PDB file of C-alpha atoms in Angstrom:
ATOM      1  CA  UNK A  27       0.000   0.000   0.000  1.00  0.00           C
ATOM      2  CA  UNK A  28       2.857   2.331   0.850  1.00  0.00           C
ATOM      3  CA  UNK A  29       4.569   1.870  -2.509  1.00  0.00           C
ATOM      4  CA  UNK A  30       1.392   2.621  -4.440  1.00  0.00           C
ATOM      5  CA  UNK A  31       0.843   5.801  -2.374  1.00  0.00           C
ATOM      6  CA  UNK A  32       4.351   6.981  -3.199  1.00  0.00           C
ATOM      7  CA  UNK A  33       3.830   6.232  -6.923  1.00  0.00           C
ATOM      8  CA  UNK A  34       0.540   8.139  -6.964  1.00  0.00           C
ATOM      9  CA  UNK A  35       2.167  11.099  -5.195  1.00  0.00           C
ATOM     10  CA  UNK A  36       5.066  11.148  -7.689  1.00  0.00           C
ATOM     11  CA  UNK A  37       2.639  11.032 -10.625  1.00  0.00           C
ATOM     12  CA  UNK A  38       0.596  13.879  -9.156  1.00  0.00           C
ATOM     13  CA  UNK A  39       3.687  16.039  -8.639  1.00  0.00           C
ATOM     14  CA  UNK A  40       5.018  15.358 -12.140  1.00  0.00           C
ATOM     15  CA  UNK A  41       1.605  16.164 -13.644  1.00  0.00           C
ATOM     16  CA  UNK A  42       1.816  19.695 -12.263  1.00  0.00           C
ATOM     17  CA  UNK A  43       4.520  20.466 -14.794  1.00  0.00           C
ATOM     18  CA  UNK A  44       7.152  23.143 -14.685  1.00  0.00           C
ATOM     19  CA  UNK A  45       6.358  26.843 -14.632  1.00  0.00           C
ATOM     20  CA  UNK A  46       6.307  28.612 -17.986  1.00  0.00           C
ATOM     21  CA  UNK A  47       9.491  30.684 -18.421  1.00  0.00           C
ATOM     22  CA  UNK A  48       7.583  33.413 -20.286  1.00  0.00           C
ATOM     23  CA  UNK A  49       5.139  33.764 -17.396  1.00  0.00           C
ATOM     24  CA  UNK A  50       8.025  33.971 -14.925  1.00  0.00           C
ATOM     25  CA  UNK A  51       9.813  36.580 -17.048  1.00  0.00           C
ATOM     26  CA  UNK A  52       6.646  38.712 -17.198  1.00  0.00           C
ATOM     27  CA  UNK A  53       6.212  38.469 -13.424  1.00  0.00           C
ATOM     28  CA  UNK A  54       9.830  39.516 -12.863  1.00  0.00           C
ATOM     29  CA  UNK A  55       9.387  42.455 -15.258  1.00  0.00           C
ATOM     30  CA  UNK A  56       6.279  43.619 -13.392  1.00  0.00           C
ATOM     31  CA  UNK A  57       8.084  43.341 -10.060  1.00  0.00           C
ATOM     32  CA  UNK A  58      11.064  45.325 -11.376  1.00  0.00           C
ATOM     33  CA  UNK A  59       8.756  48.028 -12.735  1.00  0.00           C
ATOM     34  CA  UNK A  60       7.037  48.316  -9.362  1.00  0.00           C
ATOM     35  CA  UNK A  61      10.285  48.412  -7.397  1.00  0.00           C
ATOM     36  CA  UNK A  62      10.744  52.202  -7.595  1.00  0.00           C
ATOM     37  CA  UNK A  63       7.244  52.636  -6.157  1.00  0.00           C
ATOM     38  CA  UNK A  64       7.766  50.443  -3.107  1.00  0.00           C
ATOM     39  CA  UNK A  65       8.453  53.431  -0.857  1.00  0.00           C
ATOM     40  CA  UNK A  66      12.168  52.703  -0.540  1.00  0.00           C
ATOM     41  CA  UNK A  67      14.860  55.138  -1.569  1.00  0.00           C
ATOM     42  CA  UNK A  68      18.622  55.089  -1.771  1.00  0.00           C
ATOM     43  CA  UNK A  69      20.378  56.587   1.214  1.00  0.00           C
ATOM     44  CA  UNK A  70      23.812  57.029   2.774  1.00  0.00           C
ATOM     45  CA  UNK A  71      23.345  57.449   6.523  1.00  0.00           C
ATOM     46  CA  UNK A  72      25.650  58.772   9.255  1.00  0.00           C
ATOM     47  CA  UNK A  73      28.345  60.021   6.877  1.00  0.00           C
ATOM     48  CA  UNK A  74      28.555  56.863   4.790  1.00  0.00           C
ATOM     49  CA  UNK A  75      29.615  57.350   1.177  1.00  0.00           C
ATOM     50  CA  UNK A  76      27.917  54.168  -0.083  1.00  0.00           C
ATOM     51  CA  UNK A  77      24.272  54.303  -1.002  1.00  0.00           C
ATOM     52  CA  UNK A  78      21.867  51.440  -0.414  1.00  0.00           C
ATOM     53  CA  UNK A  79      18.155  51.174  -1.101  1.00  0.00           C
ATOM     54  CA  UNK A  80      17.078  50.585   2.469  1.00  0.00           C
ATOM     55  CA  UNK A  81      15.460  53.813   3.664  1.00  0.00           C
ATOM     56  CA  UNK A  82      11.661  53.807   3.699  1.00  0.00           C
ATOM     57  CA  UNK A  83       9.476  56.804   2.924  1.00  0.00           C
ATOM     58  CA  UNK A  84       6.022  57.702   4.134  1.00  0.00           C
ATOM     59  CA  UNK A  85       3.858  60.623   2.992  1.00  0.00           C
ATOM     60  CA  UNK A  86       1.461  62.246   5.434  1.00  0.00           C
ATOM     61  CA  UNK A  87      -1.069  64.810   4.258  1.00  0.00           C
ATOM     62  CA  UNK A  88      -2.425  67.321   6.716  1.00  0.00           C
ATOM     63  CA  UNK A  89      -3.861  70.799   6.817  1.00  0.00           C
ATOM     64  CA  UNK A  90      -0.316  72.229   6.754  1.00  0.00           C
ATOM     65  CA  UNK A  91       0.510  70.340   3.543  1.00  0.00           C
ATOM     66  CA  UNK A  92       2.444  67.167   2.836  1.00  0.00           C
ATOM     67  CA  UNK A  93       5.141  65.836   5.156  1.00  0.00           C
ATOM     68  CA  UNK A  94       7.611  63.233   3.924  1.00  0.00           C
ATOM     69  CA  UNK A  95       9.135  60.972   6.573  1.00  0.00           C
ATOM     70  CA  UNK A  96      12.307  59.064   5.689  1.00  0.00           C
ATOM     71  CA  UNK A  97      12.961  56.148   8.037  1.00  0.00           C
ATOM     72  CA  UNK A  98      16.503  54.805   8.426  1.00  0.00           C
ATOM     73  CA  UNK A  99      17.232  51.095   8.871  1.00  0.00           C
ATOM     74  CA  UNK A 100      18.727  51.851  12.317  1.00  0.00           C
ATOM     75  CA  UNK A 101      15.433  53.358  13.558  1.00  0.00           C
ATOM     76  CA  UNK A 102      16.337  57.010  12.998  1.00  0.00           C
ATOM     77  CA  UNK A 103      14.286  59.249  10.733  1.00  0.00           C
ATOM     78  CA  UNK A 104      14.083  62.664   9.080  1.00  0.00           C
ATOM     79  CA  UNK A 105      10.987  64.724   8.330  1.00  0.00           C
ATOM     80  CA  UNK A 106      10.635  67.063   5.353  1.00  0.00           C
ATOM     81  CA  UNK A 107       7.909  69.434   4.217  1.00  0.00           C
ATOM     82  CA  UNK A 108       7.040  69.038   0.548  1.00  0.00           C
ATOM     83  CA  UNK A 109       7.001  72.516  -0.984  1.00  0.00           C
ATOM     84  CA  UNK A 110       4.797  73.575  -3.862  1.00  0.00           C
ATOM     85  CA  UNK A 111       6.826  76.599  -4.955  1.00  0.00           C
ATOM     86  CA  UNK A 112       9.376  74.638  -7.006  1.00  0.00           C
ATOM     87  CA  UNK A 113      12.043  74.379  -4.284  1.00  0.00           C
ATOM     88  CA  UNK A 114      11.273  70.711  -3.527  1.00  0.00           C
ATOM     89  CA  UNK A 115      11.674  70.006   0.178  1.00  0.00           C
ATOM     90  CA  UNK A 116      12.723  71.653   3.389  1.00  0.00           C
ATOM     91  CA  UNK A 117      13.602  70.176   6.764  1.00  0.00           C
ATOM     92  CA  UNK A 118      10.495  69.959   8.940  1.00  0.00           C
ATOM     93  CA  UNK A 119      12.407  69.804  12.198  1.00  0.00           C
ATOM     94  CA  UNK A 120      15.858  70.490  13.570  1.00  0.00           C
ATOM     95  CA  UNK A 121      18.141  73.385  12.814  1.00  0.00           C
ATOM     96  CA  UNK A 122      20.017  71.883   9.870  1.00  0.00           C
ATOM     97  CA  UNK A 123      18.867  72.992   6.412  1.00  0.00           C
ATOM     98  CA  UNK A 124      18.315  70.478   3.634  1.00  0.00           C
ATOM     99  CA  UNK A 125      20.599  70.936   0.613  1.00  0.00           C
ATOM    100  CA  UNK A 126      19.033  69.797  -2.658  1.00  0.00           C
ATOM    101  CA  UNK A 127      20.759  68.960  -5.944  1.00  0.00           C
ATOM    102  CA  UNK A 128      18.978  67.948  -9.130  1.00  0.00           C
ATOM    103  CA  UNK A 129      20.142  64.659 -10.627  1.00  0.00           C
ATOM    104  CA  UNK A 130      19.268  63.075 -13.973  1.00  0.00           C
ATOM    105  CA  UNK A 131      16.169  60.940 -14.538  1.00  0.00           C
ATOM    106  CA  UNK A 132      13.797  63.020 -12.388  1.00  0.00           C
ATOM    107  CA  UNK A 133      15.702  62.496  -9.168  1.00  0.00           C
ATOM    108  CA  UNK A 134      17.032  64.812  -6.509  1.00  0.00           C
ATOM    109  CA  UNK A 135      19.769  64.371  -3.947  1.00  0.00           C
ATOM    110  CA  UNK A 136      18.886  65.694  -0.507  1.00  0.00           C
ATOM    111  CA  UNK A 137      21.667  66.144   2.048  1.00  0.00           C
ATOM    112  CA  UNK A 138      21.056  67.102   5.649  1.00  0.00           C
ATOM    113  CA  UNK A 139      23.684  66.746   8.347  1.00  0.00           C
ATOM    114  CA  UNK A 140      25.516  63.417   7.868  1.00  0.00           C
ATOM    115  CA  UNK A 141      22.648  61.887   5.851  1.00  0.00           C
ATOM    116  CA  UNK A 142      22.109  61.907   2.078  1.00  0.00           C
ATOM    117  CA  UNK A 143      19.091  60.606   0.157  1.00  0.00           C
ATOM    118  CA  UNK A 144      18.335  60.095  -3.533  1.00  0.00           C
ATOM    119  CA  UNK A 145      14.621  60.615  -4.120  1.00  0.00           C
ATOM    120  CA  UNK A 146      12.301  60.620  -7.108  1.00  0.00           C
ATOM    121  CA  UNK A 147      11.033  64.061  -8.037  1.00  0.00           C
ATOM    122  CA  UNK A 148       8.611  65.548 -10.512  1.00  0.00           C
ATOM    123  CA  UNK A 149      10.385  68.344 -12.275  1.00  0.00           C
ATOM    124  CA  UNK A 150       8.364  71.292 -13.439  1.00  0.00           C
ATOM    125  CA  UNK A 151       9.052  72.062 -17.079  1.00  0.00           C
ATOM    126  CA  UNK A 152      11.248  75.092 -17.581  1.00  0.00           C
ATOM    127  CA  UNK A 153       9.255  78.160 -18.483  1.00  0.00           C
ATOM    128  CA  UNK A 154       9.580  78.966 -22.139  1.00  0.00           C
ATOM    129  CA  UNK A 155      10.811  82.490 -22.812  1.00  0.00           C
ATOM    130  CA  UNK A 156       8.072  84.742 -24.021  1.00  0.00           C
ATOM    131  CA  UNK A 157       8.451  85.917 -27.574  1.00  0.00           C
ATOM    132  CA  UNK A 158       7.680  89.549 -28.168  1.00  0.00           C
ATOM    133  CA  UNK A 159       6.702  90.701 -31.580  1.00  0.00           C
ATOM    134  CA  UNK A 160       7.050  94.218 -32.874  1.00  0.00           C
ATOM    135  CA  UNK A 161       3.366  94.601 -33.826  1.00  0.00           C
TER     136      UNK A 161
END
């Protein structure tokens, strides 16, 4: 009885077949496309010069606007106010100002104290110069 049970189990497992490589490739592509939207950003904490994608972000909306919280893997965090005047962010607490540099691919680098973050950003299109005609 035991041998027949093992044979039936082996047949059932082999009948399941192997996963389709095309289906797996599509799933991996979808996961890679979603990766930038998982709330994680690249950061170099406590004076480190190497960046890793292990800081988590959280957006909170309130009557004073949007606050972005960046959580460090060691439990520390920074809070920023999201500005709507084209300047990007500013430190929401502490006395250290946030220094912002624009990087390629709609990203900014935000440095504050010994911490540096690379964040996605929506860039406003540059204003086109107005053309005056001599009419």
